[in-house]
């Protein structure tokens, strides 16, 4: 198409895809586990099943997909080139896969000994990833606000991994640490410092670009990352000092920040000139509405402490955060990134006009919207199952089928890529 | 002569495709003005490697204004 232009070396397409293709199947495992365990699994956040479910989603689904997105996104969005991305992906992804299975097995079967194997694998995989990504993010000359969000995100991942390793080692070796406080701090850095900051940093670029909105307001992009860092540091102080007085204030500030980000994203979608209702836009809407529901639920927690004292309330918040916000946003993102990457890498083959691939044909639109509807149904069932345990098996089955459908749609995108690639090569032979 | 490509209401990869097509016909001394809501780093690296110079300004509404010319010499 542009034979006289030389394109920069994009990371090989296998780098993000090996992460993306694995992620949904951890969601399938989570759904099957819930369907198998039934309603008792959701009685509190501390049941072995709830801990295993949380990590199947957080480390299995989310971390796999987010590592793949990070390695692909940072060269494109902030011009930061990761050192040997294929080698990094080939080492990090299988290590993470194995470490996640060991961690989940240890949590589910109450076998802390499995943690002693999982922890070094996590530290090796995530330590390596953090170092190469941090170097790339600090060397780039870019100055966008996305860059600061991504820098905080990679720092957040490092803190989350270190705290998680400390918790796992404490369980395995019977060390005396403030377990409850450490767990809350680990959770805050994992959800706020890593996951939300990465989502925000990616959103600043991807929402205007792919959902055709105006840019995020500068006050939000300028202050969101530094305020989040400040709040997380203050939140972490609960390990060392009595938090009774100021912890609610920090939680309130965090809720306000979440509502500012989610509200801005929904407002940008609502006020865009060209309305598109593809799966990515709708998935983002589901994610942001879930975030607002999380904010309202968190506020209820402060206004009615008796309700908040019910252990199921924390599970309700967890379902909103993990399944409602992050699984939705990540699924929507993968539905946009994979067709785009297919197109980009096929372009690098200089296809003749007759073999020009259409980005919208990479994953059938009906398959994506059908899967989205099933996902929304699964999230609603999961939320209902928190209070009506009889629904847990159905909710688990719906979530498993939804994630399997997502996984199948992503595999279909790879098959389309291969088909187009063969067509381009065949067309080139006949020229 | 200045050619304008307003990529702000267009879904990727359209802005990139239009820009690369316009570069194919960009004459010496002419300018290509690209409007986007983001910094197109992949385009920058293509421009750098293919002998184009560019200047970037950011408007108050967040629009990135990228002016592209053939590098002298």
PDB file of C-alpha atoms in Angstrom, chain A residues 74-182:
ATOM      1  CA  UNK A  74       3.545   1.567  25.451  1.00  0.00           C
ATOM      2  CA  UNK A  75       5.520   1.654  22.167  1.00  0.00           C
ATOM      3  CA  UNK A  76       2.408   2.889  20.335  1.00  0.00           C
ATOM      4  CA  UNK A  77       1.001   5.315  22.891  1.00  0.00           C
ATOM      5  CA  UNK A  78       4.074   6.810  24.527  1.00  0.00           C
ATOM      6  CA  UNK A  79       6.866   5.777  22.150  1.00  0.00           C
ATOM      7  CA  UNK A  80       8.572   3.635  24.807  1.00  0.00           C
ATOM      8  CA  UNK A  81      10.381   0.664  23.309  1.00  0.00           C
ATOM      9  CA  UNK A  82      10.616  -2.411  25.518  1.00  0.00           C
ATOM     10  CA  UNK A  83      13.859  -4.399  25.385  1.00  0.00           C
ATOM     11  CA  UNK A  84      13.351  -7.633  23.371  1.00  0.00           C
ATOM     12  CA  UNK A  85       9.573  -7.858  23.860  1.00  0.00           C
ATOM     13  CA  UNK A  86       9.285 -11.337  22.344  1.00  0.00           C
ATOM     14  CA  UNK A  87      11.843 -12.792  24.741  1.00  0.00           C
ATOM     15  CA  UNK A  88      10.202 -10.996  27.684  1.00  0.00           C
ATOM     16  CA  UNK A  89       6.756 -12.308  26.691  1.00  0.00           C
ATOM     17  CA  UNK A  90       8.067 -15.840  26.123  1.00  0.00           C
ATOM     18  CA  UNK A  91       9.482 -15.935  29.650  1.00  0.00           C
ATOM     19  CA  UNK A  92       6.933 -13.873  31.608  1.00  0.00           C
ATOM     20  CA  UNK A  93       3.713 -15.369  30.253  1.00  0.00           C
ATOM     21  CA  UNK A  94       4.317 -19.075  31.010  1.00  0.00           C
ATOM     22  CA  UNK A  95       5.845 -18.219  34.410  1.00  0.00           C
ATOM     23  CA  UNK A  96       2.749 -16.202  35.295  1.00  0.00           C
ATOM     24  CA  UNK A  97       0.499 -19.000  34.094  1.00  0.00           C
ATOM     25  CA  UNK A  98       2.215 -21.573  36.266  1.00  0.00           C
ATOM     26  CA  UNK A  99       2.506 -19.260  39.289  1.00  0.00           C
ATOM     27  CA  UNK A 100      -1.200 -18.403  39.090  1.00  0.00           C
ATOM     28  CA  UNK A 101      -2.249 -22.060  39.029  1.00  0.00           C
ATOM     29  CA  UNK A 102      -0.032 -22.799  42.028  1.00  0.00           C
ATOM     30  CA  UNK A 103      -1.320 -19.778  43.957  1.00  0.00           C
ATOM     31  CA  UNK A 104      -4.952 -20.622  43.243  1.00  0.00           C
ATOM     32  CA  UNK A 105      -4.358 -24.275  44.134  1.00  0.00           C
ATOM     33  CA  UNK A 106      -2.748 -23.245  47.419  1.00  0.00           C
ATOM     34  CA  UNK A 107      -5.640 -20.922  48.290  1.00  0.00           C
ATOM     35  CA  UNK A 108      -8.382 -23.338  47.256  1.00  0.00           C
ATOM     36  CA  UNK A 109      -7.014 -26.463  48.922  1.00  0.00           C
ATOM     37  CA  UNK A 110      -5.457 -24.582  51.874  1.00  0.00           C
ATOM     38  CA  UNK A 111      -1.996 -25.852  50.958  1.00  0.00           C
ATOM     39  CA  UNK A 112       0.336 -22.957  51.859  1.00  0.00           C
ATOM     40  CA  UNK A 113       3.292 -25.066  50.755  1.00  0.00           C
ATOM     41  CA  UNK A 114       2.299 -24.358  47.134  1.00  0.00           C
ATOM     42  CA  UNK A 115       2.905 -20.654  47.802  1.00  0.00           C
ATOM     43  CA  UNK A 116       6.602 -21.273  48.379  1.00  0.00           C
ATOM     44  CA  UNK A 117       6.856 -22.426  44.758  1.00  0.00           C
ATOM     45  CA  UNK A 118       4.476 -19.783  43.380  1.00  0.00           C
ATOM     46  CA  UNK A 119       6.168 -16.779  45.021  1.00  0.00           C
ATOM     47  CA  UNK A 120       9.604 -17.101  43.355  1.00  0.00           C
ATOM     48  CA  UNK A 121       7.882 -17.626  39.992  1.00  0.00           C
ATOM     49  CA  UNK A 122       5.786 -14.470  40.480  1.00  0.00           C
ATOM     50  CA  UNK A 123       8.804 -12.447  41.606  1.00  0.00           C
ATOM     51  CA  UNK A 124      10.865 -13.639  38.650  1.00  0.00           C
ATOM     52  CA  UNK A 125       8.126 -12.992  36.071  1.00  0.00           C
ATOM     53  CA  UNK A 126       6.849  -9.698  37.433  1.00  0.00           C
ATOM     54  CA  UNK A 127      10.278  -8.473  38.540  1.00  0.00           C
ATOM     55  CA  UNK A 128      11.587  -8.931  35.006  1.00  0.00           C
ATOM     56  CA  UNK A 129       8.520  -7.316  33.463  1.00  0.00           C
ATOM     57  CA  UNK A 130       8.612  -4.349  35.844  1.00  0.00           C
ATOM     58  CA  UNK A 131      12.302  -3.691  35.169  1.00  0.00           C
ATOM     59  CA  UNK A 132      12.091  -3.731  31.358  1.00  0.00           C
ATOM     60  CA  UNK A 133       8.830  -1.755  31.230  1.00  0.00           C
ATOM     61  CA  UNK A 134      10.011   0.799  33.819  1.00  0.00           C
ATOM     62  CA  UNK A 135      13.238   1.353  31.874  1.00  0.00           C
ATOM     63  CA  UNK A 136      11.263   1.912  28.681  1.00  0.00           C
ATOM     64  CA  UNK A 137       8.843   4.291  30.428  1.00  0.00           C
ATOM     65  CA  UNK A 138      11.621   6.368  31.964  1.00  0.00           C
ATOM     66  CA  UNK A 139      13.679   6.615  28.767  1.00  0.00           C
ATOM     67  CA  UNK A 140      10.916   7.777  26.428  1.00  0.00           C
ATOM     68  CA  UNK A 141      10.927  11.460  25.508  1.00  0.00           C
ATOM     69  CA  UNK A 142       7.092  11.568  25.522  1.00  0.00           C
ATOM     70  CA  UNK A 143       5.414  13.935  27.958  1.00  0.00           C
ATOM     71  CA  UNK A 144       1.739  12.930  27.887  1.00  0.00           C
ATOM     72  CA  UNK A 145      -0.351  12.403  31.009  1.00  0.00           C
ATOM     73  CA  UNK A 146      -0.775   8.759  29.973  1.00  0.00           C
ATOM     74  CA  UNK A 147       2.923   8.331  30.633  1.00  0.00           C
ATOM     75  CA  UNK A 148       2.606   9.349  34.291  1.00  0.00           C
ATOM     76  CA  UNK A 149      -0.364   7.051  34.769  1.00  0.00           C
ATOM     77  CA  UNK A 150       1.589   4.169  33.214  1.00  0.00           C
ATOM     78  CA  UNK A 151       4.621   4.886  35.402  1.00  0.00           C
ATOM     79  CA  UNK A 152       2.453   4.764  38.497  1.00  0.00           C
ATOM     80  CA  UNK A 153       0.766   1.611  37.203  1.00  0.00           C
ATOM     81  CA  UNK A 154       4.054  -0.252  36.824  1.00  0.00           C
ATOM     82  CA  UNK A 155       5.097   0.914  40.307  1.00  0.00           C
ATOM     83  CA  UNK A 156       1.697  -0.238  41.578  1.00  0.00           C
ATOM     84  CA  UNK A 157       2.260  -3.662  40.057  1.00  0.00           C
ATOM     85  CA  UNK A 158       5.624  -3.936  41.812  1.00  0.00           C
ATOM     86  CA  UNK A 159       4.131  -2.995  45.216  1.00  0.00           C
ATOM     87  CA  UNK A 160       1.170  -5.360  44.722  1.00  0.00           C
ATOM     88  CA  UNK A 161       3.464  -8.259  43.828  1.00  0.00           C
ATOM     89  CA  UNK A 162       5.786  -7.617  46.775  1.00  0.00           C
ATOM     90  CA  UNK A 163       2.906  -7.367  49.266  1.00  0.00           C
ATOM     91  CA  UNK A 164       1.238 -10.440  47.783  1.00  0.00           C
ATOM     92  CA  UNK A 165       4.498 -12.368  48.062  1.00  0.00           C
ATOM     93  CA  UNK A 166       4.905 -11.268  51.680  1.00  0.00           C
ATOM     94  CA  UNK A 167       1.353 -12.419  52.480  1.00  0.00           C
ATOM     95  CA  UNK A 168       1.844 -15.772  50.754  1.00  0.00           C
ATOM     96  CA  UNK A 169       5.199 -16.381  52.436  1.00  0.00           C
ATOM     97  CA  UNK A 170       3.684 -15.414  55.801  1.00  0.00           C
ATOM     98  CA  UNK A 171       0.968 -18.026  55.330  1.00  0.00           C
ATOM     99  CA  UNK A 172       3.435 -20.654  54.144  1.00  0.00           C
ATOM    100  CA  UNK A 173       5.979 -20.107  56.906  1.00  0.00           C
ATOM    101  CA  UNK A 174       3.658 -18.984  59.707  1.00  0.00           C
ATOM    102  CA  UNK A 175       5.247 -15.519  59.970  1.00  0.00           C
ATOM    103  CA  UNK A 176       3.638 -12.989  62.258  1.00  0.00           C
ATOM    104  CA  UNK A 177       2.445 -10.019  60.180  1.00  0.00           C
ATOM    105  CA  UNK A 178      -0.669  -7.804  60.389  1.00  0.00           C
ATOM    106  CA  UNK A 179      -2.515 -10.026  57.898  1.00  0.00           C
ATOM    107  CA  UNK A 180      -5.806  -8.081  57.605  1.00  0.00           C
ATOM    108  CA  UNK A 181      -4.158  -4.688  57.152  1.00  0.00           C
ATOM    109  CA  UNK A 182      -1.570  -6.065  54.700  1.00  0.00           C
TER     110      UNK A 182
END
